[in-house]
Short mmCIF file of C-alpha atoms in Angstrom, two decimals:
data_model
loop_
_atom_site.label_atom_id
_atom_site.label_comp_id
_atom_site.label_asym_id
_atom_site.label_seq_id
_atom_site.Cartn_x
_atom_site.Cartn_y
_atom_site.Cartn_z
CA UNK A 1 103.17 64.51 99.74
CA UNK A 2 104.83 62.92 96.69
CA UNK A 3 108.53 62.75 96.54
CA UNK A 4 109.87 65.25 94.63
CA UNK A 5 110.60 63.00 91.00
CA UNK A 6 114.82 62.78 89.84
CA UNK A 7 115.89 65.11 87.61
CA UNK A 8 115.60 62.46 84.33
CA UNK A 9 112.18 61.56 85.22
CA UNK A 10 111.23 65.40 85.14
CA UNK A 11 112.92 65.93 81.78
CA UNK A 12 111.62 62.57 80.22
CA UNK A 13 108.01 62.27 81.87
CA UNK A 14 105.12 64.19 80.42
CA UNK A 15 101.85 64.60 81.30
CA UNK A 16 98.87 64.72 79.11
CA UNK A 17 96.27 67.04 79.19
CA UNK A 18 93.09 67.11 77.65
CA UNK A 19 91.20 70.38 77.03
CA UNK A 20 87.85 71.68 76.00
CA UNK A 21 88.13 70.80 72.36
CA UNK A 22 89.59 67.41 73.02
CA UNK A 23 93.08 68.38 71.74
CA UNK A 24 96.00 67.05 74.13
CA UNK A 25 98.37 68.72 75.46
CA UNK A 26 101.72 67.43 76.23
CA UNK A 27 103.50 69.04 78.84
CA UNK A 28 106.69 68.08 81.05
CA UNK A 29 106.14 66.89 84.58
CA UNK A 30 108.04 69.85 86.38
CA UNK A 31 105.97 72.30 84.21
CA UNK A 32 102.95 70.58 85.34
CA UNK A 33 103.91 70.30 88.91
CA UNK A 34 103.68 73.92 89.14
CA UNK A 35 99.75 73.60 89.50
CA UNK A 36 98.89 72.28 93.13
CA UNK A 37 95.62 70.88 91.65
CA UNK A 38 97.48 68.51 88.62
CA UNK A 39 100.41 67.54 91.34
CA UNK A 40 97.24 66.41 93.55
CA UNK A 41 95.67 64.16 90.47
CA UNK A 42 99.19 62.68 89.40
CA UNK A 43 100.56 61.71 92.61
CA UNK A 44 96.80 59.33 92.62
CA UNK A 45 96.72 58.13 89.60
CA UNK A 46 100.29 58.21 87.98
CA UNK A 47 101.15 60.06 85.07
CA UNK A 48 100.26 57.16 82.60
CA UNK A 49 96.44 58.43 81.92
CA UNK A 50 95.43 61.73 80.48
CA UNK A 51 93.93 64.72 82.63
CA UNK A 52 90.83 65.85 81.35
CA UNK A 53 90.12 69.72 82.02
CA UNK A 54 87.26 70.58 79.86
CA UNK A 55 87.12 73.95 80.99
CA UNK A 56 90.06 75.22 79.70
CA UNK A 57 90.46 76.31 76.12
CA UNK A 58 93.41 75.84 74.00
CA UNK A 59 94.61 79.44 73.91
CA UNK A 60 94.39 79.64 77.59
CA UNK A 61 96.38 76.26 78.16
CA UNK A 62 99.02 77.58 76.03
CA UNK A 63 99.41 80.55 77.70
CA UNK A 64 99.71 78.72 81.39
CA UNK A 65 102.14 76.51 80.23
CA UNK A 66 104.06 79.41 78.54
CA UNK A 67 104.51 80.52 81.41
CA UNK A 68 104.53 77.65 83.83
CA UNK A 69 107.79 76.04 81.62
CA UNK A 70 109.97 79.53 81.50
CA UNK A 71 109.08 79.73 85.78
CA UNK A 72 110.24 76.15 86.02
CA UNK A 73 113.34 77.08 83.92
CA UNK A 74 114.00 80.23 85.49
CA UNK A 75 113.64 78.84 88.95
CA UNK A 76 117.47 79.20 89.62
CA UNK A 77 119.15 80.26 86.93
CA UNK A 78 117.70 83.63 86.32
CA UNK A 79 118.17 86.82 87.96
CA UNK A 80 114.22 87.47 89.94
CA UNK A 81 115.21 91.23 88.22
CA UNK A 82 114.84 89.44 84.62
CA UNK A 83 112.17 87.55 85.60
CA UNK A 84 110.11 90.50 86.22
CA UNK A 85 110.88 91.58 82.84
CA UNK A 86 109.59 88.63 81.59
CA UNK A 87 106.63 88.47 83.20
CA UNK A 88 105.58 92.06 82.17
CA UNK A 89 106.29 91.17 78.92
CA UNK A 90 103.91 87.86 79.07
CA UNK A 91 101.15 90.46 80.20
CA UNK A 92 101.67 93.33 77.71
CA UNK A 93 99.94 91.97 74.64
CA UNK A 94 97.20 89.68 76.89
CA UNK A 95 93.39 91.62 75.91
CA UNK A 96 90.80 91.28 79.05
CA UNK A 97 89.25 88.72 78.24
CA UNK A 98 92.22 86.63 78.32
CA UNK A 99 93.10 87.77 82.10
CA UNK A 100 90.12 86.61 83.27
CA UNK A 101 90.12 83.39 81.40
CA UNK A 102 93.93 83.36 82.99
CA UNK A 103 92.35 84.25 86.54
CA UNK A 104 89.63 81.50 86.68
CA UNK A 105 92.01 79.04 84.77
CA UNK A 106 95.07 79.77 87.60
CA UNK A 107 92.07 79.66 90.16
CA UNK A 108 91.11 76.29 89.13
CA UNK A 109 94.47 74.64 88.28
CA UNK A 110 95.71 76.33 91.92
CA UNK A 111 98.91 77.78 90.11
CA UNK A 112 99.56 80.32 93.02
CA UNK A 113 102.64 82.97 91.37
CA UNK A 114 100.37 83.52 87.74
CA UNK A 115 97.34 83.99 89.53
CA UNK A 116 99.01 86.45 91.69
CA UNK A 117 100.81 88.08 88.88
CA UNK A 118 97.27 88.09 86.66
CA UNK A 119 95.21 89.36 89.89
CA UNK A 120 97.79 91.74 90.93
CA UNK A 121 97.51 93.22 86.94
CA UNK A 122 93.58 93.54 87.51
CA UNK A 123 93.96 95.37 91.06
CA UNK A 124 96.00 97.82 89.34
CA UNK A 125 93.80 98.79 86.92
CA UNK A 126 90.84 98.92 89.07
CA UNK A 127 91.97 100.64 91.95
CA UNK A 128 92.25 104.19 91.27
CA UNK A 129 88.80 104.15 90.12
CA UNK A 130 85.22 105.19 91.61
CA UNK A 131 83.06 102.39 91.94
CA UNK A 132 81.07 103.95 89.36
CA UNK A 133 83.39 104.27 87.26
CA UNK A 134 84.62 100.23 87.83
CA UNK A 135 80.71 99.39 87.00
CA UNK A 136 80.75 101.16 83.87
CA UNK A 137 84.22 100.08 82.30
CA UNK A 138 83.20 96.57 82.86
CA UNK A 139 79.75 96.38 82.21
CA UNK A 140 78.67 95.18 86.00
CA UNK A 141 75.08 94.89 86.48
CA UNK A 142 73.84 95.70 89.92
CA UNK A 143 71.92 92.19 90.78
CA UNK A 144 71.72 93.55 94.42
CA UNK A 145 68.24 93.72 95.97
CA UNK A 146 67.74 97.72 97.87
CA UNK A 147 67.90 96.39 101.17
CA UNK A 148 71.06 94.13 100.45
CA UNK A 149 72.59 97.68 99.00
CA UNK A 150 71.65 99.16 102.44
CA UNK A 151 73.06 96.36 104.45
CA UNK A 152 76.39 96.73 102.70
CA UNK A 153 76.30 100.25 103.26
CA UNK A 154 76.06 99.66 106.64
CA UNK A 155 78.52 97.35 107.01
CA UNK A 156 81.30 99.15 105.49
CA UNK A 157 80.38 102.88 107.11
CA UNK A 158 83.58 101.62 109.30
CA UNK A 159 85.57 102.36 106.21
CA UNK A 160 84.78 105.58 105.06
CA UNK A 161 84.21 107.72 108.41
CA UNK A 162 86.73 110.35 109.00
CA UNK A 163 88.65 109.92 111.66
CA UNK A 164 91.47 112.16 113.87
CA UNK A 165 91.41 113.86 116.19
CA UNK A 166 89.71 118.39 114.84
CA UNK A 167 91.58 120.60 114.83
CA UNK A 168 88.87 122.95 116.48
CA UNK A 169 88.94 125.85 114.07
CA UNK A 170 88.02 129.28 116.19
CA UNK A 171 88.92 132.61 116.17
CA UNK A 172 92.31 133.16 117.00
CA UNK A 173 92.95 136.38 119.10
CA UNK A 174 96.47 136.54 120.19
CA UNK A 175 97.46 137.32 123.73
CA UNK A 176 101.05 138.57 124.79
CA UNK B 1 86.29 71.22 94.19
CA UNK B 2 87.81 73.73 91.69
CA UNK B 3 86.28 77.05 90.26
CA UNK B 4 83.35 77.45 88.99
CA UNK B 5 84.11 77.59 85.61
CA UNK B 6 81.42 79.56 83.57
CA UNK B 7 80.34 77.83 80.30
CA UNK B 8 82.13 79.40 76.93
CA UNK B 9 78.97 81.20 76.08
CA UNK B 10 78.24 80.55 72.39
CA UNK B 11 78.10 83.31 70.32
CA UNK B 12 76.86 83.14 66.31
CA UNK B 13 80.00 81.82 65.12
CA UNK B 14 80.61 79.71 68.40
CA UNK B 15 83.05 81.66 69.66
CA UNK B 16 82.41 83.40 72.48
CA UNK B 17 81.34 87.55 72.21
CA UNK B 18 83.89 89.95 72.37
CA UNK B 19 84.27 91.33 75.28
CA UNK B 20 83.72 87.94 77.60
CA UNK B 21 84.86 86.85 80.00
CA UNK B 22 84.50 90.80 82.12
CA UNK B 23 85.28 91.01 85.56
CA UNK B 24 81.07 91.04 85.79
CA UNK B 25 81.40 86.96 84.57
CA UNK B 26 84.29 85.82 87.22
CA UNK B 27 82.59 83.35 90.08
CA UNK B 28 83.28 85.12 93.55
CA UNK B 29 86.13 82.84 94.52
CA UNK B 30 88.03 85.00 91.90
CA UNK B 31 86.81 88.16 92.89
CA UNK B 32 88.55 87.23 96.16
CA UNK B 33 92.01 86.67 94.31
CA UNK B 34 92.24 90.56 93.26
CA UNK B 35 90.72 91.84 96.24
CA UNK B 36 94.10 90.11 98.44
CA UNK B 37 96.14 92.96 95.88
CA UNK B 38 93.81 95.83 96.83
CA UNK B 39 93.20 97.66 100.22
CA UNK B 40 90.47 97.51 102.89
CA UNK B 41 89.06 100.93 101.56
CA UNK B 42 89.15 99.49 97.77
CA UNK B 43 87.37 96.34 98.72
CA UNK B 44 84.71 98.17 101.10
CA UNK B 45 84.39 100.53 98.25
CA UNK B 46 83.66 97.61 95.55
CA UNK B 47 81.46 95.58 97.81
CA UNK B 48 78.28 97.09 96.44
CA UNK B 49 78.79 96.24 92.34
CA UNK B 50 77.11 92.87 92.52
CA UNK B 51 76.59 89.88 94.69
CA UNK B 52 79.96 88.38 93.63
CA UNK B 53 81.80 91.52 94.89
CA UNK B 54 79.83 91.51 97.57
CA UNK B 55 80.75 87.60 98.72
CA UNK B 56 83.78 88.48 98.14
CA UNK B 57 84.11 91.32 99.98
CA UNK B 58 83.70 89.36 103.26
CA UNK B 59 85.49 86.89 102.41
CA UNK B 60 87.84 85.61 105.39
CA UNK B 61 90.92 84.47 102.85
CA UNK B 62 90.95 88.28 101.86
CA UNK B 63 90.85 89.90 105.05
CA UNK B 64 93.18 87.52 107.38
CA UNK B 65 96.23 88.89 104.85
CA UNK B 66 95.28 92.13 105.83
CA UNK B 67 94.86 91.53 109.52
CA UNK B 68 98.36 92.50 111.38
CA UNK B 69 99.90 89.36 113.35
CA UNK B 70 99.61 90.58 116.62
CA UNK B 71 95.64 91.12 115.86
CA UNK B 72 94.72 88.25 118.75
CA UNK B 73 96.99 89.99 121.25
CA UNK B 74 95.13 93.39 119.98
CA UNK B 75 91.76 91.52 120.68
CA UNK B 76 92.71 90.16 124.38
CA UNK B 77 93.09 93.80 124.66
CA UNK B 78 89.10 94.47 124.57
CA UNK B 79 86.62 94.38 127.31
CA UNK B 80 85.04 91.05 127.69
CA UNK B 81 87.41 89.56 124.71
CA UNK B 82 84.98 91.02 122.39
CA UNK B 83 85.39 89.81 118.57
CA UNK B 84 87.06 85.82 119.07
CA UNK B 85 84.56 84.75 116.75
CA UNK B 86 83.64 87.23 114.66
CA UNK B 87 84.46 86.93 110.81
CA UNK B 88 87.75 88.16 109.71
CA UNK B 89 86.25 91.45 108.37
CA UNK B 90 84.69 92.75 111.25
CA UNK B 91 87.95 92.15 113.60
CA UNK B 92 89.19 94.82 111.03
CA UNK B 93 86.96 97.35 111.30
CA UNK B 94 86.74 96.51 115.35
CA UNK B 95 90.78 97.07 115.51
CA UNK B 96 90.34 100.26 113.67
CA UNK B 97 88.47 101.79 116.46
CA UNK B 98 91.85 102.66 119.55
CA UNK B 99 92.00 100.18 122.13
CA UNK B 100 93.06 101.39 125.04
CA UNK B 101 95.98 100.28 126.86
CA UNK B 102 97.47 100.55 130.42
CA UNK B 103 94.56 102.09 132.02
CA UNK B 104 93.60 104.24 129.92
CA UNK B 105 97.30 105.85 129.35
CA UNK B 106 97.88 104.47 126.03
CA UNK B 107 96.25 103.55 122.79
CA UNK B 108 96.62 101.31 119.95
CA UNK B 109 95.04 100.84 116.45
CA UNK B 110 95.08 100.04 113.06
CA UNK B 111 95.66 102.16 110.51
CA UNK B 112 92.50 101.38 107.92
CA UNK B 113 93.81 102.25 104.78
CA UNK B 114 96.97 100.15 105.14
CA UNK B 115 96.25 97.74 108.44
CA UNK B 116 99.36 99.20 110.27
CA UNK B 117 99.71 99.37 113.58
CA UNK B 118 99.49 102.54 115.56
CA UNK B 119 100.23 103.69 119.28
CA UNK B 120 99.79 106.54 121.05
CA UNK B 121 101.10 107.48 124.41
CA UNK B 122 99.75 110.03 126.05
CA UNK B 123 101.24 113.03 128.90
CA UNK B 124 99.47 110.91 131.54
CA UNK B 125 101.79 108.02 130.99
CA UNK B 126 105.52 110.33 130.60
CA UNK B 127 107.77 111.05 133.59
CA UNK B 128 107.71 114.59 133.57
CA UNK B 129 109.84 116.69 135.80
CA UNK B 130 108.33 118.61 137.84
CA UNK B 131 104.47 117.78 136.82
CA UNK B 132 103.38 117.95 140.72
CA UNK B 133 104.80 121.32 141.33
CA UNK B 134 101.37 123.75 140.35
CA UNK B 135 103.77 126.83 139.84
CA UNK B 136 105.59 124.73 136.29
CA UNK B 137 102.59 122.06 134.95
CA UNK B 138 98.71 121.96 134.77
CA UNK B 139 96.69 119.26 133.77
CA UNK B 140 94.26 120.63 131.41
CA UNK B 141 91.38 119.35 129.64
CA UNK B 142 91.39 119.62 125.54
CA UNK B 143 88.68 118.41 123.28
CA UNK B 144 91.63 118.15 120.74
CA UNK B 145 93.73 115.27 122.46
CA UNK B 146 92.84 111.88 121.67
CA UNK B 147 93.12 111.23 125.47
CA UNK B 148 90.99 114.83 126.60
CA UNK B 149 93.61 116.92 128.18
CA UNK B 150 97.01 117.78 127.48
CA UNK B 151 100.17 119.11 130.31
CA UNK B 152 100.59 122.67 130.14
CA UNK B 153 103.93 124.47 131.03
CA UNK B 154 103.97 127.39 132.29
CA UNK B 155 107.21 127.90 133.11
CA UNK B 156 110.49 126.40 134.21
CA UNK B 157 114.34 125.92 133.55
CA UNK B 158 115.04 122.19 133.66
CA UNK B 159 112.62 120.74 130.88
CA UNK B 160 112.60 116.92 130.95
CA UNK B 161 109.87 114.63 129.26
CA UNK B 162 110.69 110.75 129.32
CA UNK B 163 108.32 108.03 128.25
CA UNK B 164 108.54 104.26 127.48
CA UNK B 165 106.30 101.96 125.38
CA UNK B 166 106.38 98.28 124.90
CA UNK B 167 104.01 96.68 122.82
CA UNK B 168 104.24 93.76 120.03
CA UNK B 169 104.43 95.48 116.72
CA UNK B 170 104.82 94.02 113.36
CA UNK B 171 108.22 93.65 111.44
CA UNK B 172 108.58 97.09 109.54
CA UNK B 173 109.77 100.68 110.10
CA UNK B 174 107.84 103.24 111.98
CA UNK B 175 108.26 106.74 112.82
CA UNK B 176 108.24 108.76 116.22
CA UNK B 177 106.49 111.88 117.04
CA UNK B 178 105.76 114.19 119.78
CA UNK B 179 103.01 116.29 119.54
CA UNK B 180 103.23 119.79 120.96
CA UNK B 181 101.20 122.98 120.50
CA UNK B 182 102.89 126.70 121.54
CA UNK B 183 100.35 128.23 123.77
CA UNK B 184 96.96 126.78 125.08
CA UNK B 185 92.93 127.81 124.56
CA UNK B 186 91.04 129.63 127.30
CA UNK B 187 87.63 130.98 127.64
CA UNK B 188 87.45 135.02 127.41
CA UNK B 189 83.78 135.95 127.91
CA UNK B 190 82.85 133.27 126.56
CA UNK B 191 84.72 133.02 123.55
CA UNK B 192 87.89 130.10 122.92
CA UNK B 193 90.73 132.26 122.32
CA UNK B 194 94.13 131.23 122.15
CA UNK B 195 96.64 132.17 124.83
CA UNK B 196 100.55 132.77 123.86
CA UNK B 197 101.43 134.87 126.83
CA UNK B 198 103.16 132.95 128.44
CA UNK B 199 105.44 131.37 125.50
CA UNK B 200 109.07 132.19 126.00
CA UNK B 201 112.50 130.65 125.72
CA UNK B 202 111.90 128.31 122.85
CA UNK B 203 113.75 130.55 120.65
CA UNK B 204 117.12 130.44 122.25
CA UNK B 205 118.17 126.65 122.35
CA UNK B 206 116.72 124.13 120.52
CA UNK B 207 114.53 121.18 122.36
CA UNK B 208 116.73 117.59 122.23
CA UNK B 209 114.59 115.01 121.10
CA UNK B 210 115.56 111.13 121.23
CA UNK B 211 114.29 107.92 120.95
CA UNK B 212 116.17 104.55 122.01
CA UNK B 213 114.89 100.75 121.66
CA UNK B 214 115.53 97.89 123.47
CA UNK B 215 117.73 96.13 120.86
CA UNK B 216 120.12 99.23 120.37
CA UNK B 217 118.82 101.56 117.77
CA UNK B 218 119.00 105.53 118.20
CA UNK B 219 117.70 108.37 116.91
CA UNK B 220 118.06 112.33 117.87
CA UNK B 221 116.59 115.51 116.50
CA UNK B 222 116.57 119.31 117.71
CA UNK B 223 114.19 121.32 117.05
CA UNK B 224 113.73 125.14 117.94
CA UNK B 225 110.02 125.21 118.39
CA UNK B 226 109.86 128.98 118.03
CA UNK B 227 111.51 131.46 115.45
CA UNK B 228 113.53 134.36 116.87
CA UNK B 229 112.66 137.56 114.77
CA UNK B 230 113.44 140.95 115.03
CA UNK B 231 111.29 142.13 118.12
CA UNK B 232 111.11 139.33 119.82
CA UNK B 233 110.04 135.75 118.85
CA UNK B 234 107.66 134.93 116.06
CA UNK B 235 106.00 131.66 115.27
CA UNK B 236 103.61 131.54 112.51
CA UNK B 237 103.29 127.70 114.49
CA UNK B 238 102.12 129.30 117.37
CA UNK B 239 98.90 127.60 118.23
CA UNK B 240 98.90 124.88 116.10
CA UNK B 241 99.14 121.13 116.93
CA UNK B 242 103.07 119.81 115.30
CA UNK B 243 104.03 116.82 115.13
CA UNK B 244 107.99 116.75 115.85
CA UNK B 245 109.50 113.62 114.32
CA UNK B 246 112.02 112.12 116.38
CA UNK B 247 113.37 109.63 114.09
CA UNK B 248 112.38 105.72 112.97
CA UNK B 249 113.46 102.42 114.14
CA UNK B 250 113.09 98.94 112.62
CA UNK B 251 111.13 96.02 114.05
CA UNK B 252 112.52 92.86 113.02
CA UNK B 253 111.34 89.99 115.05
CA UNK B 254 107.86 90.56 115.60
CA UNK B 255 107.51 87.40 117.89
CA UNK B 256 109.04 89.60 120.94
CA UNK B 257 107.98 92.72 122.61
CA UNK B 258 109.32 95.97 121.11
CA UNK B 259 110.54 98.67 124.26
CA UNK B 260 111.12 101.80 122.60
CA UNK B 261 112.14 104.47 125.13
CA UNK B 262 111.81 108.33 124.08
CA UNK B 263 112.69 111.98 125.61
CA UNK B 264 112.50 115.76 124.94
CA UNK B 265 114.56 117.98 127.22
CA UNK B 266 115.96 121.07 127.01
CA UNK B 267 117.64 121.63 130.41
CA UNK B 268 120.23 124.76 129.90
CA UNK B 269 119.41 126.36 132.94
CA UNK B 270 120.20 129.79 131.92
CA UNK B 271 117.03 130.50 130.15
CA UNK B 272 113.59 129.67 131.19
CA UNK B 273 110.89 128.15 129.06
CA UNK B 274 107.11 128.11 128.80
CA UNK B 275 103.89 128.19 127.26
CA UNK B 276 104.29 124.97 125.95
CA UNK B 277 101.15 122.13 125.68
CA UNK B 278 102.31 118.69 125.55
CA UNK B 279 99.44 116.10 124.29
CA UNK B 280 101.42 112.78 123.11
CA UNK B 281 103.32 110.93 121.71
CA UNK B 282 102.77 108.66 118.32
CA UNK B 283 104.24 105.70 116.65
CA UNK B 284 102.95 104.91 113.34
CA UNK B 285 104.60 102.97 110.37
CA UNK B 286 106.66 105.66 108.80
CA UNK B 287 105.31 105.24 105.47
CA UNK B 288 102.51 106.90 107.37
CA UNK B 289 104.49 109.60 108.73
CA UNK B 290 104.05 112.98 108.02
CA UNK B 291 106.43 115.31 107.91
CA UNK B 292 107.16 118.07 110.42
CA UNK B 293 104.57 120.92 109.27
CA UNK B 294 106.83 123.53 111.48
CA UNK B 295 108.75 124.96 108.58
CA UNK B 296 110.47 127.48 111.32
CA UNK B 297 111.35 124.34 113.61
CA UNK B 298 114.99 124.70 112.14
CA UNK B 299 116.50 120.84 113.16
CA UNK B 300 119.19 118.97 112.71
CA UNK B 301 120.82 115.97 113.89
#
């Protein structure tokens, strides 16, 4: 594991990333330490080259390190209370789309507290809702084969058995 | 390494159609990130959208979060240490199912909807005054009890119940119950009936129930299990299997055993009691607990 950088090297260092349209992004080495999967590349190869992630569009990038810098910032000088606040704010405006982009971006860049925060969004909104009604909202195809549907079905009887113990419902005639 | 990133699809502009990425486009890897936020009965329920929920579904990252940390020592607990190997997802559902504990006496299990852990103890395994003597206790069998029969009082005047559990549960707060039914079932020409003959006693002085644990918590409750009316006593609980919560204690280090010891007595020996079926006792996370149906049970501390 790398040793954690001084203070001036965090605020003076920054690490260039290049995106799917070839712009660069700029960001500051404790920003970009908070993804597992750049702290992995830098601590090979230095921070003197650029990290290429092709995958990742502009709008997305600027969203991740939006949110990367104010965590870094808030890390211990704001209450977790405001944080939240922030954070909710960050989501309110983001269209779906953008979450998943976010989910596969966070996945990919191994930034664990936004993915959680993204995925935990996401769970929210899907789990109060039929499986039906999931597949229609979002437009899933079923690409599942008859006999795969049955094996699922199968496998997951577990889950939706009712269990406890009857009450055995009878006729009731009262003695004494 | 890394995700599998789909490709910006191009659309006629060369931006990519509204509407994509959808949670139909996200590689399975992904899928796994929101299932850790939803429960077992979510995830079983999405498994069947698409082959990407369905990967996902069994995923072993997803369902060793939702396994409890004592789910090994649950495991040893099975015949033939059934389930070592088994993916994540199936030691689950297996868990779900009660394992039975101390010959037979006891029984643990998870909770599926939340993975909590849940014990029952049942008559068998309670010190209960006088439980040899044929003219105050019968063993009786019930279709109803988790364990198949149940102790039935008939009658006496020093009513004692103690009982004792130790088992490693997970850090949290859970709830303790008795359960306890007024009157028993019999067969009158060939028809169940229910029996309250011999019910008396639990209208004048209410039942003490307590629970200690090993590291110094307490709780106590009374409860008068039967109403006194006008003529006589009236339950409208008569008959029906009640839960009596004793109280709730916290586990903090879940590395050690938990003892929690529990009680119900009502020994004023000026009044007799009776008619009373004792089936078990529960411990479930309270979260889980429900509360006491008996609306008549007045209680207090």
């Amino acid at each position: 594991m790398a040793e954690d950088p001084t203070a001036a090297m965090a605020k003076e260092c920054k690490v260039r990333l290049k995106i799917s349209d070839d712009t660069i992004f700029e960001v500051e080495y404790a920003v970009a330490m908070q993804s597992q999967m750049l702290k992995n590349a830098l601590s090979d190869t230095g921070t003197d080259g650029t990290v290429p992630l092709h995958n990742i569009s502009s709008e997305i990038m600027a969203k991740v390190v939006e949110y990367c810098a104010y965590h870094v910032n808030a890390a211990n000088t704001i209450s977790e209370k405001d944080v939240k606040i922030w954070d909710q704010e960050f989501l309110k405006d983001l269209d779906q789309a953008t979450l998943f982009n976010l989910i596969m971006a966070t996945q990919y860049m191994v930034i664990h507290n936004l993915q959680d925060l993204i995925c935990q969004t996401v769970a929210d909104r899907i789990k109060d809702k039929s499986a039906e009604e999931v597949r229609e909202i979002f437009n899933i195809q079923n690409d599942l084969t008859p006999e795969e549907e049955e094996e699922i079905r199968h496998e997951n009887q577990w889950a939706f058995e009712e269990e406890g113990w009857p009450e055995i419902q009878e006729e009731v005639r009262l003695e004494g | 390494m890394g995700a599998n990133l789909s490709r910006v699809y191009e659309g006629d502009d060369g931006r990519p159609p509204a509407g994509y990425p959808g949670l139909a486009d996200i590689p399975e890897n992904c899928i796994a990130g929101i299932f850790r936020h939803l429960s077992p009965l979510d995830i079983c329920k999405l498994a069947r959208l698409n082959r990407a929920f369905k990967g996902a579904a069994s995923s072993d990252l997803v369902w060793a979060e939702k396994l409890p940390v004592c789910y090994q020592d649950m495991l040893s607990k099975l015949p033939l240490s059934k389930g070592q190997f088994l993916p994540k997802k199936e030691i689950y559902a297996l868990l779900c199912k009660p394992i039975s504990l101390d010959n037979g006496t006891k029984e643990v299990w998870l909770d599926k909807a939340t993975g909590g852990v849940c014990l029952a103890i049942s008559a068998r395994a309670m010190a209960i005054t006088g439980i040899d003597d044929h003219r105050y206790w019968r063993w009786i069998p019930c279709e109803e009890s988790r364990f198949h029969e149940i102790a039935y009082l008939q009658q006496l005047w020093w009513f004692e119940v103690d009982g004792v559990v130790k088992f490693q549960l997970p850090a949290g707060e859970y709830s303790l119950s008795f359960r306890l039914r007024l009157g028993t079932s019999a067969r009158r020409l060939g028809r169940r009936v229910q029996v309250f003959n011999q019910v008396h006693g639990w209208d004048l002085k209410p039942v003490q129930f307590c629970l200690s644990t090993s590291d110094g918590q307490h709780a106590t409750r009374g409860y008068y299990l039967d109403q006194a009316g006008e003529d006589g006593p009236v339950g409208d609980a008569r008959g029906k299997w009640t839960d009596y919560h004793v109280g709730n204690f916290v586990v903090e280090n879940e590395n050690k055993l938990t003892e929690v010891k529990f009680s119900m007595t009502q020994i004023d020996c000026t009044h007799s009691k009776g008619g009373l079926s004792l089936d078990s006792v529960s411990i479930v996370p309270s979260k889980l607990q429900k509360e006491t149906e008996n609306k008549h049970a007045g209680c207090y501390s």
